[in-house]
Amino acid sequence: MLGHRERGAHAARHGSGAVALHAVPSEAERKRRERATAARVSRFLLLAPTALLTVTGLVMVFSASSVSAFTTYGSSFWFFNRQLLYAAVGCVLLFLTSRMRYGVWQRLSLPFLAITLGLLLLALHPAAGTSAYGASRWIDLGAFTLQPSEFAKLGLVAFAATVLTKKWNKLDEPMHLLIPLGIVVALVAGIVIMQRDLGTTLILVGTIFLLLFVAGVRLRYLVATGAFGLLCTAYLIFGEGYRRTRLLSFSDPWADAQNTGYQLIQGLIALGSGGWFGVGLGASRQKWEFVPNAHTDFIFAIIGEELGFLGGLAVLALFGLLIYAGIRIAVRAPDTFGRLLAAGITAWIGLQAIVNLGAVTGLLPITGVPLPLVSFGGSALIVTLAAIGVLSNIARSSAGPRPGRHRAAREGRR
């Protein structure tokens, strides 16, 4: 009896030791877990500010547009209901793109961009396109309007990331950058300029410029490209009367306070009226048709008035966190295409936010660029949320394949 007990105890000791040794993860397993944890953190840092900015946008669109919506359409909820629908569609696309392998965009980039170019040209046609404020940027679909230039942002970033990945070892040769990337960028930018949309053109070209910088293109090529871009921008600004007027009104809005400088002055009054804590949600006075485009381009002015300096600072912090998450995802991406795609999307969203906020605060000329995720606009909101879904998938892929998937694949081969 004692021998059986001793053997049982000995087996139990050896068994527990075996279990303990087996429980110690290997170095590869430990690194995999670290990557998985980092990927979850990146996705949280990305999706949390995205959700908060989208909800903030819904609330502020309703507040900023309630007066003009009731005056024009007889319902204070007209813009809000549409923005809510756009947000729902965008969230569905975010979920789909977050589950779709980001490598698919290498194959989709060219057909996606080709379709977008066709839509951009269609928007210029008087029978299909619709104009507002002198620009022909939209396609009239009856109940809704489509702005193809918003889709061009995602398409051009995916195409540029694809080309730079394929030519990764030839980035020191200018002709490999010019053909086909330079030609395609010039074509897209030229069509958008024909739509009289200089703001979106600057976002498109600026995003590709930043992407070339991230890819490690030689500094002298970037300097030459930047100088050429500045010359083109100066020509476009001073070659059109309304653009020249916008620039002059930006430098001194009080010189024509009732005309060209009116929007900026009213926006600054709204920001200054908010103080530290704001006048209260929904209590804006400037939204009573004093600030033009209060629910679109100048929505941050209403945020500053109703939520105050601290509320505006919170929105800026959310954008800062979103951009940080995008950079973190790009750095940890598992391959070159993933890094470039993540960097391009992050550059696009960050640059657009800077241009919008600079215009509202008087630091940059007014270009009519919406604030990402916050301003009213269906095409902009839907495409931005879809792009954030792509970023989420890149973050998920940086964790590496799950062991269960390898096991299932091996069993399938057997």
mmCIF file of C-alpha atoms in Angstrom:
data_model
loop_
_atom_site.group_PDB
_atom_site.id
_atom_site.type_symbol
_atom_site.label_atom_id
_atom_site.label_comp_id
_atom_site.label_asym_id
_atom_site.label_seq_id
_atom_site.Cartn_x
_atom_site.Cartn_y
_atom_site.Cartn_z
ATOM 1 C CA MET A 1 0.000 0.000 0.000
ATOM 2 C CA LEU A 2 2.849 2.390 0.896
ATOM 3 C CA GLY A 3 4.587 1.674 -2.393
ATOM 4 C CA HIS A 4 1.481 2.608 -4.350
ATOM 5 C CA ARG A 5 1.177 5.834 -2.386
ATOM 6 C CA GLU A 6 4.842 6.689 -2.906
ATOM 7 C CA ARG A 7 4.552 5.997 -6.622
ATOM 8 C CA GLY A 8 1.370 8.111 -6.790
ATOM 9 C CA ALA A 9 3.024 10.995 -4.987
ATOM 10 C CA HIS A 10 6.100 10.717 -7.190
ATOM 11 C CA ALA A 11 3.924 10.725 -10.312
ATOM 12 C CA ALA A 12 1.945 13.679 -9.021
ATOM 13 C CA ARG A 13 5.158 15.605 -8.370
ATOM 14 C CA HIS A 14 6.571 14.814 -11.795
ATOM 15 C CA GLY A 15 3.216 15.506 -13.456
ATOM 16 C CA SER A 16 2.817 18.886 -11.819
ATOM 17 C CA GLY A 17 6.372 19.699 -12.772
ATOM 18 C CA ALA A 18 5.647 18.773 -16.369
ATOM 19 C CA VAL A 19 2.534 20.936 -16.371
ATOM 20 C CA ALA A 20 4.508 23.829 -14.869
ATOM 21 C CA LEU A 21 7.253 23.469 -17.464
ATOM 22 C CA HIS A 22 4.672 23.236 -20.220
ATOM 23 C CA ALA A 23 2.928 26.383 -18.957
ATOM 24 C CA VAL A 24 6.052 28.518 -19.486
ATOM 25 C CA PRO A 25 5.580 30.193 -22.899
ATOM 26 C CA SER A 26 8.354 30.063 -25.457
ATOM 27 C CA GLU A 27 10.126 33.193 -26.666
ATOM 28 C CA ALA A 28 8.159 33.137 -29.924
ATOM 29 C CA GLU A 29 4.872 32.767 -28.052
ATOM 30 C CA ARG A 30 5.783 35.612 -25.695
ATOM 31 C CA LYS A 31 6.571 37.911 -28.635
ATOM 32 C CA ARG A 32 3.333 36.918 -30.340
ATOM 33 C CA ARG A 33 1.375 37.840 -27.214
ATOM 34 C CA GLU A 34 3.186 41.181 -26.995
ATOM 35 C CA ARG A 35 2.304 41.927 -30.621
ATOM 36 C CA ALA A 36 -1.317 40.940 -29.989
ATOM 37 C CA THR A 37 -1.500 43.244 -26.952
ATOM 38 C CA ALA A 38 0.086 46.111 -28.896
ATOM 39 C CA ALA A 39 -2.395 45.569 -31.739
ATOM 40 C CA ARG A 40 -5.351 45.722 -29.335
ATOM 41 C CA VAL A 41 -3.987 48.932 -27.821
ATOM 42 C CA SER A 42 -3.525 50.469 -31.282
ATOM 43 C CA ARG A 43 -7.065 49.580 -32.320
ATOM 44 C CA PHE A 44 -8.466 51.045 -29.100
ATOM 45 C CA LEU A 45 -6.471 54.257 -29.546
ATOM 46 C CA LEU A 46 -7.843 54.440 -33.096
ATOM 47 C CA LEU A 47 -11.493 53.498 -32.594
ATOM 48 C CA ALA A 48 -12.153 55.316 -29.309
ATOM 49 C CA PRO A 49 -11.444 58.855 -30.632
ATOM 50 C CA THR A 50 -13.157 57.933 -33.908
ATOM 51 C CA ALA A 51 -16.352 57.047 -32.043
ATOM 52 C CA LEU A 52 -16.160 60.140 -29.823
ATOM 53 C CA LEU A 53 -15.517 62.483 -32.759
ATOM 54 C CA THR A 54 -18.377 60.945 -34.758
ATOM 55 C CA VAL A 55 -20.800 61.309 -31.849
ATOM 56 C CA THR A 56 -19.567 64.855 -31.232
ATOM 57 C CA GLY A 57 -20.150 65.584 -34.901
ATOM 58 C CA LEU A 58 -23.725 64.300 -34.734
ATOM 59 C CA VAL A 59 -24.498 66.436 -31.681
ATOM 60 C CA MET A 60 -22.868 69.556 -33.084
ATOM 61 C CA VAL A 61 -24.394 69.144 -36.556
ATOM 62 C CA PHE A 62 -27.811 69.100 -34.925
ATOM 63 C CA SER A 63 -27.005 72.128 -32.781
ATOM 64 C CA ALA A 64 -25.312 74.168 -35.520
ATOM 65 C CA SER A 65 -27.855 73.378 -38.250
ATOM 66 C CA SER A 66 -31.149 73.436 -36.331
ATOM 67 C CA VAL A 67 -31.938 77.066 -37.163
ATOM 68 C CA SER A 68 -30.999 76.976 -40.860
ATOM 69 C CA ALA A 69 -32.665 73.558 -41.283
ATOM 70 C CA PHE A 70 -35.947 74.813 -39.855
ATOM 71 C CA THR A 71 -35.783 77.982 -41.961
ATOM 72 C CA THR A 72 -35.058 76.118 -45.201
ATOM 73 C CA TYR A 73 -36.783 72.737 -44.788
ATOM 74 C CA GLY A 74 -39.293 73.283 -41.961
ATOM 75 C CA SER A 75 -37.604 70.736 -39.665
ATOM 76 C CA SER A 76 -34.746 71.331 -37.232
ATOM 77 C CA PHE A 77 -33.717 67.660 -37.624
ATOM 78 C CA TRP A 78 -33.244 67.715 -41.412
ATOM 79 C CA PHE A 79 -29.414 67.810 -41.455
ATOM 80 C CA PHE A 80 -29.123 65.706 -38.306
ATOM 81 C CA ASN A 81 -31.234 62.876 -39.725
ATOM 82 C CA ARG A 82 -29.088 62.748 -42.833
ATOM 83 C CA GLN A 83 -25.852 62.845 -40.872
ATOM 84 C CA LEU A 84 -27.132 60.021 -38.669
ATOM 85 C CA LEU A 85 -27.835 57.937 -41.775
ATOM 86 C CA TYR A 86 -24.386 58.725 -43.186
ATOM 87 C CA ALA A 87 -22.792 57.736 -39.883
ATOM 88 C CA ALA A 88 -24.673 54.411 -39.895
ATOM 89 C CA VAL A 89 -23.526 53.628 -43.448
ATOM 90 C CA GLY A 90 -19.982 54.668 -42.558
ATOM 91 C CA CYS A 91 -19.943 52.414 -39.487
ATOM 92 C CA VAL A 92 -21.062 49.459 -41.610
ATOM 93 C CA LEU A 93 -18.239 50.161 -44.066
ATOM 94 C CA LEU A 94 -15.786 50.570 -41.180
ATOM 95 C CA PHE A 95 -16.739 47.099 -39.938
ATOM 96 C CA LEU A 96 -16.410 45.601 -43.419
ATOM 97 C CA THR A 97 -13.043 47.194 -44.217
ATOM 98 C CA SER A 98 -11.717 46.266 -40.776
ATOM 99 C CA ARG A 99 -12.499 42.592 -41.525
ATOM 100 C CA MET A 100 -11.201 42.711 -45.103
ATOM 101 C CA ARG A 101 -7.483 41.998 -45.512
ATOM 102 C CA TYR A 102 -5.790 45.296 -46.297
ATOM 103 C CA GLY A 103 -3.643 43.621 -48.960
ATOM 104 C CA VAL A 104 -6.750 43.498 -51.162
ATOM 105 C CA TRP A 105 -6.328 47.246 -51.721
ATOM 106 C CA GLN A 106 -3.252 46.536 -53.826
ATOM 107 C CA ARG A 107 -5.520 44.868 -56.373
ATOM 108 C CA LEU A 108 -8.444 47.241 -55.849
ATOM 109 C CA SER A 109 -6.486 50.518 -55.992
ATOM 110 C CA LEU A 110 -6.344 50.855 -59.784
ATOM 111 C CA PRO A 111 -9.992 49.921 -60.592
ATOM 112 C CA PHE A 112 -11.218 51.932 -57.588
ATOM 113 C CA LEU A 113 -9.287 54.991 -58.755
ATOM 114 C CA ALA A 114 -10.445 54.517 -62.363
ATOM 115 C CA ILE A 115 -14.100 54.465 -61.263
ATOM 116 C CA THR A 116 -13.466 57.551 -59.136
ATOM 117 C CA LEU A 117 -11.956 59.381 -62.111
ATOM 118 C CA GLY A 118 -15.070 58.578 -64.134
ATOM 119 C CA LEU A 119 -17.258 59.983 -61.367
ATOM 120 C CA LEU A 120 -15.090 63.108 -61.134
ATOM 121 C CA LEU A 121 -15.598 63.735 -64.839
ATOM 122 C CA LEU A 122 -19.318 63.007 -64.504
ATOM 123 C CA ALA A 123 -19.598 65.681 -61.804
ATOM 124 C CA LEU A 124 -18.379 68.240 -64.346
ATOM 125 C CA HIS A 125 -21.191 67.396 -66.766
ATOM 126 C CA PRO A 126 -24.109 69.833 -66.403
ATOM 127 C CA ALA A 127 -26.709 67.069 -66.779
ATOM 128 C CA ALA A 128 -25.333 64.954 -63.916
ATOM 129 C CA GLY A 129 -23.364 67.327 -61.730
ATOM 130 C CA THR A 130 -24.672 69.966 -59.387
ATOM 131 C CA SER A 131 -22.974 73.210 -58.398
ATOM 132 C CA ALA A 132 -22.841 75.194 -55.173
ATOM 133 C CA TYR A 133 -20.817 78.288 -54.249
ATOM 134 C CA GLY A 134 -19.355 78.289 -57.759
ATOM 135 C CA ALA A 135 -17.978 74.733 -57.526
ATOM 136 C CA SER A 136 -19.100 71.631 -59.457
ATOM 137 C CA ARG A 137 -18.146 68.904 -56.987
ATOM 138 C CA TRP A 138 -21.284 66.808 -56.598
ATOM 139 C CA ILE A 139 -23.373 64.301 -58.531
ATOM 140 C CA ASP A 140 -27.096 64.661 -57.976
ATOM 141 C CA LEU A 141 -28.688 61.320 -57.028
ATOM 142 C CA GLY A 142 -32.094 62.718 -56.195
ATOM 143 C CA ALA A 143 -32.425 62.362 -52.431
ATOM 144 C CA PHE A 144 -28.651 62.482 -51.966
ATOM 145 C CA THR A 145 -25.584 63.998 -53.569
ATOM 146 C CA LEU A 146 -22.260 62.223 -54.115
ATOM 147 C CA GLN A 147 -18.904 64.001 -53.907
ATOM 148 C CA PRO A 148 -16.405 61.886 -55.899
ATOM 149 C CA SER A 149 -13.364 63.875 -54.733
ATOM 150 C CA GLU A 150 -13.806 62.360 -51.262
ATOM 151 C CA PHE A 151 -13.471 58.866 -52.739
ATOM 152 C CA ALA A 152 -10.453 60.078 -54.707
ATOM 153 C CA LYS A 153 -8.595 60.611 -51.414
ATOM 154 C CA LEU A 154 -8.774 56.932 -50.471
ATOM 155 C CA GLY A 155 -8.240 55.761 -54.046
ATOM 156 C CA LEU A 156 -5.177 57.936 -54.598
ATOM 157 C CA VAL A 157 -3.595 56.916 -51.274
ATOM 158 C CA ALA A 158 -4.103 53.204 -52.029
ATOM 159 C CA PHE A 159 -2.741 53.639 -55.564
ATOM 160 C CA ALA A 160 0.314 55.590 -54.363
ATOM 161 C CA ALA A 161 1.042 52.989 -51.658
ATOM 162 C CA THR A 162 0.798 50.234 -54.275
ATOM 163 C CA VAL A 163 3.138 51.966 -56.733
ATOM 164 C CA LEU A 164 5.714 52.878 -54.078
ATOM 165 C CA THR A 165 5.693 49.315 -52.753
ATOM 166 C CA LYS A 166 6.306 47.839 -56.205
ATOM 167 C CA LYS A 167 9.050 50.390 -56.949
ATOM 168 C CA TRP A 168 10.571 50.246 -53.465
ATOM 169 C CA ASN A 169 14.095 49.564 -54.776
ATOM 170 C CA LYS A 170 13.847 52.246 -57.471
ATOM 171 C CA LEU A 171 12.803 55.295 -55.423
ATOM 172 C CA ASP A 172 16.152 56.961 -56.181
ATOM 173 C CA GLU A 173 15.221 57.177 -59.864
ATOM 174 C CA PRO A 174 12.893 60.157 -60.551
ATOM 175 C CA MET A 175 11.333 58.650 -63.668
ATOM 176 C CA HIS A 176 10.031 55.711 -61.661
ATOM 177 C CA LEU A 177 8.233 58.218 -59.421
ATOM 178 C CA LEU A 178 6.976 60.321 -62.281
ATOM 179 C CA ILE A 179 5.582 57.324 -64.196
ATOM 180 C CA PRO A 180 2.924 56.421 -63.327
ATOM 181 C CA LEU A 181 2.467 58.083 -59.915
ATOM 182 C CA GLY A 182 3.241 61.672 -60.907
ATOM 183 C CA ILE A 183 1.043 61.493 -63.998
ATOM 184 C CA VAL A 184 -1.911 59.991 -62.104
ATOM 185 C CA VAL A 185 -1.662 62.536 -59.268
ATOM 186 C CA ALA A 186 -1.538 65.392 -61.803
ATOM 187 C CA LEU A 187 -4.563 63.959 -63.620
ATOM 188 C CA VAL A 188 -6.682 63.621 -60.471
ATOM 189 C CA ALA A 189 -5.603 67.043 -59.166
ATOM 190 C CA GLY A 190 -6.306 68.636 -62.536
ATOM 191 C CA ILE A 191 -9.872 67.305 -62.649
ATOM 192 C CA VAL A 192 -10.539 68.462 -59.082
ATOM 193 C CA ILE A 193 -9.174 71.914 -59.963
ATOM 194 C CA MET A 194 -11.603 71.996 -62.902
ATOM 195 C CA GLN A 195 -14.332 71.495 -60.288
ATOM 196 C CA ARG A 196 -13.043 74.718 -58.640
ATOM 197 C CA ASP A 197 -12.071 72.867 -55.470
ATOM 198 C CA LEU A 198 -8.605 74.099 -54.545
ATOM 199 C CA GLY A 199 -8.924 72.909 -50.930
ATOM 200 C CA THR A 200 -9.413 69.242 -51.853
ATOM 201 C CA THR A 201 -6.647 69.529 -54.456
ATOM 202 C CA LEU A 202 -4.214 70.701 -51.789
ATOM 203 C CA ILE A 203 -5.259 67.818 -49.526
ATOM 204 C CA LEU A 204 -4.706 65.268 -52.313
ATOM 205 C CA VAL A 205 -1.324 66.617 -53.397
ATOM 206 C CA GLY A 206 -0.166 67.292 -49.835
ATOM 207 C CA THR A 207 -1.043 63.747 -48.754
ATOM 208 C CA ILE A 208 0.997 62.202 -51.579
ATOM 209 C CA PHE A 209 3.893 64.551 -50.779
ATOM 210 C CA LEU A 210 3.881 63.376 -47.151
ATOM 211 C CA LEU A 211 3.646 59.772 -48.316
ATOM 212 C CA LEU A 212 6.747 60.260 -50.499
ATOM 213 C CA PHE A 213 8.531 61.678 -47.460
ATOM 214 C CA VAL A 214 7.556 58.656 -45.358
ATOM 215 C CA ALA A 215 8.702 56.313 -48.147
ATOM 216 C CA GLY A 216 12.182 57.842 -47.930
ATOM 217 C CA VAL A 217 12.377 59.613 -51.281
ATOM 218 C CA ARG A 218 15.558 61.705 -51.561
ATOM 219 C CA LEU A 219 15.312 65.178 -50.048
ATOM 220 C CA ARG A 220 16.367 66.983 -53.226
ATOM 221 C CA TYR A 221 13.483 65.394 -55.136
ATOM 222 C CA LEU A 222 11.055 66.428 -52.394
ATOM 223 C CA VAL A 223 12.398 70.006 -52.378
ATOM 224 C CA ALA A 224 12.031 70.250 -56.152
ATOM 225 C CA THR A 225 8.526 68.778 -55.991
ATOM 226 C CA GLY A 226 7.531 71.130 -53.170
ATOM 227 C CA ALA A 227 8.865 74.186 -55.022
ATOM 228 C CA PHE A 228 6.981 73.187 -58.165
ATOM 229 C CA GLY A 229 3.822 72.642 -56.110
ATOM 230 C CA LEU A 230 4.119 76.084 -54.493
ATOM 231 C CA LEU A 231 4.501 77.718 -57.899
ATOM 232 C CA CYS A 232 1.410 75.904 -59.183
ATOM 233 C CA THR A 233 -0.550 76.891 -56.074
ATOM 234 C CA ALA A 234 0.450 80.540 -56.463
ATOM 235 C CA TYR A 235 -0.592 80.480 -60.106
ATOM 236 C CA LEU A 236 -3.963 78.909 -59.248
ATOM 237 C CA ILE A 237 -4.604 81.409 -56.462
ATOM 238 C CA PHE A 238 -3.653 84.568 -58.320
ATOM 239 C CA GLY A 239 -5.021 83.315 -61.639
ATOM 240 C CA GLU A 240 -8.622 83.267 -60.315
ATOM 241 C CA GLY A 241 -10.281 86.364 -58.921
ATOM 242 C CA TYR A 242 -12.292 84.618 -56.191
ATOM 243 C CA ARG A 243 -9.216 82.719 -54.921
ATOM 244 C CA ARG A 244 -7.155 85.909 -54.861
ATOM 245 C CA THR A 245 -9.945 87.627 -52.950
ATOM 246 C CA ARG A 246 -10.013 84.802 -50.377
ATOM 247 C CA LEU A 247 -6.277 85.134 -49.809
ATOM 248 C CA LEU A 248 -6.482 88.899 -49.374
ATOM 249 C CA SER A 249 -9.452 88.596 -47.013
ATOM 250 C CA PHE A 250 -7.478 86.060 -44.949
ATOM 251 C CA SER A 251 -4.609 88.524 -44.522
ATOM 252 C CA ASP A 252 -6.968 91.359 -43.481
ATOM 253 C CA PRO A 253 -10.610 90.259 -43.042
ATOM 254 C CA TRP A 254 -11.593 93.600 -41.470
ATOM 255 C CA ALA A 255 -10.819 95.420 -44.707
ATOM 256 C CA ASP A 256 -14.072 94.043 -46.135
ATOM 257 C CA ALA A 257 -15.926 92.936 -43.010
ATOM 258 C CA GLN A 258 -19.357 92.774 -44.660
ATOM 259 C CA ASN A 259 -18.307 90.775 -47.702
ATOM 260 C CA THR A 260 -15.114 88.743 -48.224
ATOM 261 C CA GLY A 261 -14.052 88.834 -44.574
ATOM 262 C CA TYR A 262 -17.526 88.227 -43.139
ATOM 263 C CA GLN A 263 -17.322 84.453 -42.574
ATOM 264 C CA LEU A 264 -13.950 84.538 -40.833
ATOM 265 C CA ILE A 265 -14.920 87.465 -38.624
ATOM 266 C CA GLN A 266 -18.173 85.819 -37.549
ATOM 267 C CA GLY A 267 -16.300 82.569 -36.861
ATOM 268 C CA LEU A 268 -13.780 84.391 -34.683
ATOM 269 C CA ILE A 269 -16.627 86.109 -32.817
ATOM 270 C CA ALA A 270 -18.139 82.682 -32.138
ATOM 271 C CA LEU A 271 -14.825 81.303 -30.864
ATOM 272 C CA GLY A 272 -14.220 84.360 -28.692
ATOM 273 C CA SER A 273 -17.749 84.301 -27.232
ATOM 274 C CA GLY A 274 -17.262 80.814 -25.801
ATOM 275 C CA GLY A 275 -14.732 81.731 -23.136
ATOM 276 C CA TRP A 276 -13.396 78.852 -21.074
ATOM 277 C CA PHE A 277 -16.564 76.781 -20.698
ATOM 278 C CA GLY A 278 -18.820 77.996 -23.532
ATOM 279 C CA VAL A 279 -22.305 79.462 -23.586
ATOM 280 C CA GLY A 280 -23.872 76.004 -23.293
ATOM 281 C CA LEU A 281 -24.785 73.230 -25.713
ATOM 282 C CA GLY A 282 -27.437 74.481 -28.134
ATOM 283 C CA ALA A 283 -27.191 78.076 -26.898
ATOM 284 C CA SER A 284 -25.042 79.455 -29.717
ATOM 285 C CA ARG A 285 -26.021 82.895 -30.951
ATOM 286 C CA GLN A 286 -23.808 82.835 -34.033
ATOM 287 C CA LYS A 287 -25.621 79.816 -35.511
ATOM 288 C CA TRP A 288 -28.652 82.052 -36.069
ATOM 289 C CA GLU A 289 -27.379 82.500 -39.614
ATOM 290 C CA PHE A 290 -24.517 84.784 -38.626
ATOM 291 C CA VAL A 291 -21.805 82.191 -39.410
ATOM 292 C CA PRO A 292 -22.139 80.880 -42.991
ATOM 293 C CA ASN A 293 -21.801 77.102 -43.300
ATOM 294 C CA ALA A 294 -21.950 76.722 -39.534
ATOM 295 C CA HIS A 295 -22.675 72.985 -39.726
ATOM 296 C CA THR A 296 -20.076 72.208 -42.417
ATOM 297 C CA ASP A 297 -16.770 74.043 -42.846
ATOM 298 C CA PHE A 298 -17.117 76.258 -39.752
ATOM 299 C CA ILE A 299 -18.553 73.774 -37.280
ATOM 300 C CA PHE A 300 -15.506 74.155 -35.020
ATOM 301 C CA ALA A 301 -16.464 77.807 -34.476
ATOM 302 C CA ILE A 302 -19.795 76.665 -33.021
ATOM 303 C CA ILE A 303 -18.006 74.041 -30.937
ATOM 304 C CA GLY A 304 -15.810 76.783 -29.500
ATOM 305 C CA GLU A 305 -18.802 78.993 -28.774
ATOM 306 C CA GLU A 306 -21.009 76.360 -27.143
ATOM 307 C CA LEU A 307 -18.367 74.197 -25.433
ATOM 308 C CA GLY A 308 -15.745 76.858 -24.845
ATOM 309 C CA PHE A 309 -11.978 76.671 -24.983
ATOM 310 C CA LEU A 310 -11.934 73.427 -23.006
ATOM 311 C CA GLY A 311 -14.436 71.800 -25.347
ATOM 312 C CA GLY A 312 -12.439 72.845 -28.390
ATOM 313 C CA LEU A 313 -9.260 71.613 -26.713
ATOM 314 C CA ALA A 314 -10.915 68.235 -26.098
ATOM 315 C CA VAL A 315 -11.742 67.932 -29.808
ATOM 316 C CA LEU A 316 -8.142 68.798 -30.693
ATOM 317 C CA ALA A 317 -6.925 66.158 -28.221
ATOM 318 C CA LEU A 318 -9.140 63.539 -29.869
ATOM 319 C CA PHE A 319 -7.671 64.364 -33.280
ATOM 320 C CA GLY A 320 -4.181 64.230 -31.784
ATOM 321 C CA LEU A 321 -4.915 60.782 -30.343
ATOM 322 C CA LEU A 322 -6.340 59.608 -33.669
ATOM 323 C CA ILE A 323 -3.249 60.772 -35.570
ATOM 324 C CA TYR A 324 -0.966 59.200 -32.952
ATOM 325 C CA ALA A 325 -2.817 55.903 -33.360
ATOM 326 C CA GLY A 326 -2.403 56.085 -37.138
ATOM 327 C CA ILE A 327 1.346 56.688 -36.802
ATOM 328 C CA ARG A 328 1.634 53.848 -34.292
ATOM 329 C CA ILE A 329 -0.198 51.504 -36.672
ATOM 330 C CA ALA A 330 2.017 52.542 -39.600
ATOM 331 C CA VAL A 331 5.208 51.935 -37.609
ATOM 332 C CA ARG A 332 4.040 48.476 -36.474
ATOM 333 C CA ALA A 333 2.560 47.398 -39.832
ATOM 334 C CA PRO A 334 3.750 43.943 -40.931
ATOM 335 C CA ASP A 335 4.907 44.932 -44.450
ATOM 336 C CA THR A 336 5.839 47.862 -46.663
ATOM 337 C CA PHE A 337 2.427 48.244 -48.273
ATOM 338 C CA GLY A 338 0.708 48.257 -44.877
ATOM 339 C CA ARG A 339 3.092 50.932 -43.580
ATOM 340 C CA LEU A 340 2.584 53.169 -46.594
ATOM 341 C CA LEU A 341 -1.190 52.684 -46.683
ATOM 342 C CA ALA A 342 -1.519 53.488 -42.973
ATOM 343 C CA ALA A 343 0.807 56.487 -43.302
ATOM 344 C CA GLY A 344 -1.143 57.819 -46.285
ATOM 345 C CA ILE A 345 -4.533 57.559 -44.570
ATOM 346 C CA THR A 346 -3.153 59.172 -41.402
ATOM 347 C CA ALA A 347 -1.544 61.998 -43.397
ATOM 348 C CA TRP A 348 -4.795 62.643 -45.275
ATOM 349 C CA ILE A 349 -6.972 62.854 -42.132
ATOM 350 C CA GLY A 350 -4.400 64.857 -40.171
ATOM 351 C CA LEU A 351 -3.708 67.309 -43.001
ATOM 352 C CA GLN A 352 -7.411 67.875 -43.625
ATOM 353 C CA ALA A 353 -8.036 68.553 -39.941
ATOM 354 C CA ILE A 354 -5.152 71.059 -39.860
ATOM 355 C CA VAL A 355 -6.386 72.885 -42.978
ATOM 356 C CA ASN A 356 -9.951 73.145 -41.627
ATOM 357 C CA LEU A 357 -8.944 74.242 -38.127
ATOM 358 C CA GLY A 358 -6.431 76.711 -39.573
ATOM 359 C CA ALA A 359 -9.152 78.309 -41.703
ATOM 360 C CA VAL A 360 -11.639 78.612 -38.826
ATOM 361 C CA THR A 361 -9.070 80.172 -36.492
ATOM 362 C CA GLY A 362 -7.719 82.548 -39.148
ATOM 363 C CA LEU A 363 -4.297 80.902 -39.389
ATOM 364 C CA LEU A 364 -4.887 79.672 -42.966
ATOM 365 C CA PRO A 365 -7.044 80.883 -45.874
ATOM 366 C CA ILE A 366 -10.578 79.506 -46.121
ATOM 367 C CA THR A 367 -10.645 76.600 -48.594
ATOM 368 C CA GLY A 368 -14.017 74.939 -47.911
ATOM 369 C CA VAL A 369 -12.480 71.748 -46.489
ATOM 370 C CA PRO A 370 -14.683 69.953 -43.889
ATOM 371 C CA LEU A 371 -13.473 68.837 -40.462
ATOM 372 C CA PRO A 372 -13.100 65.028 -40.628
ATOM 373 C CA LEU A 373 -15.789 63.015 -38.788
ATOM 374 C CA VAL A 374 -17.364 66.196 -37.379
ATOM 375 C CA SER A 375 -18.605 68.407 -40.229
ATOM 376 C CA PHE A 376 -21.845 67.641 -42.046
ATOM 377 C CA GLY A 377 -21.285 65.736 -45.265
ATOM 378 C CA GLY A 378 -22.195 62.235 -46.366
ATOM 379 C CA SER A 379 -19.364 61.381 -48.765
ATOM 380 C CA ALA A 380 -16.680 62.743 -46.440
ATOM 381 C CA LEU A 381 -17.970 60.925 -43.351
ATOM 382 C CA ILE A 382 -18.549 57.594 -45.116
ATOM 383 C CA VAL A 383 -15.140 57.499 -46.829
ATOM 384 C CA THR A 384 -13.282 58.598 -43.687
ATOM 385 C CA LEU A 385 -14.907 55.874 -41.579
ATOM 386 C CA ALA A 386 -14.152 53.288 -44.276
ATOM 387 C CA ALA A 387 -10.497 54.408 -44.293
ATOM 388 C CA ILE A 388 -10.324 54.107 -40.505
ATOM 389 C CA GLY A 389 -11.590 50.545 -40.915
ATOM 390 C CA VAL A 390 -8.592 49.888 -43.198
ATOM 391 C CA LEU A 391 -6.306 51.256 -40.482
ATOM 392 C CA SER A 392 -7.969 48.948 -37.966
ATOM 393 C CA ASN A 393 -7.288 45.936 -40.186
ATOM 394 C CA ILE A 394 -3.617 46.904 -40.529
ATOM 395 C CA ALA A 395 -3.403 47.115 -36.736
ATOM 396 C CA ARG A 396 -5.082 43.721 -36.390
ATOM 397 C CA SER A 397 -2.674 42.176 -38.922
ATOM 398 C CA SER A 398 0.345 43.477 -36.999
ATOM 399 C CA ALA A 399 -0.459 40.959 -34.258
ATOM 400 C CA GLY A 400 0.476 38.133 -36.627
ATOM 401 C CA PRO A 401 -1.548 35.004 -37.439
ATOM 402 C CA ARG A 402 -3.294 33.180 -34.631
ATOM 403 C CA PRO A 403 -1.974 29.713 -33.734
ATOM 404 C CA GLY A 404 -5.438 28.243 -34.196
ATOM 405 C CA ARG A 405 -5.441 29.301 -37.828
ATOM 406 C CA HIS A 406 -2.132 27.518 -38.461
ATOM 407 C CA ARG A 407 -3.494 24.402 -36.797
ATOM 408 C CA ALA A 408 -6.644 24.512 -38.918
ATOM 409 C CA ALA A 409 -4.573 24.967 -42.060
ATOM 410 C CA ARG A 410 -2.355 21.996 -41.205
ATOM 411 C CA GLU A 411 -5.370 19.810 -40.514
ATOM 412 C CA GLY A 412 -6.877 20.901 -43.828
ATOM 413 C CA ARG A 413 -3.692 19.895 -45.688
ATOM 414 C CA ARG A 414 -3.753 16.511 -43.991
#
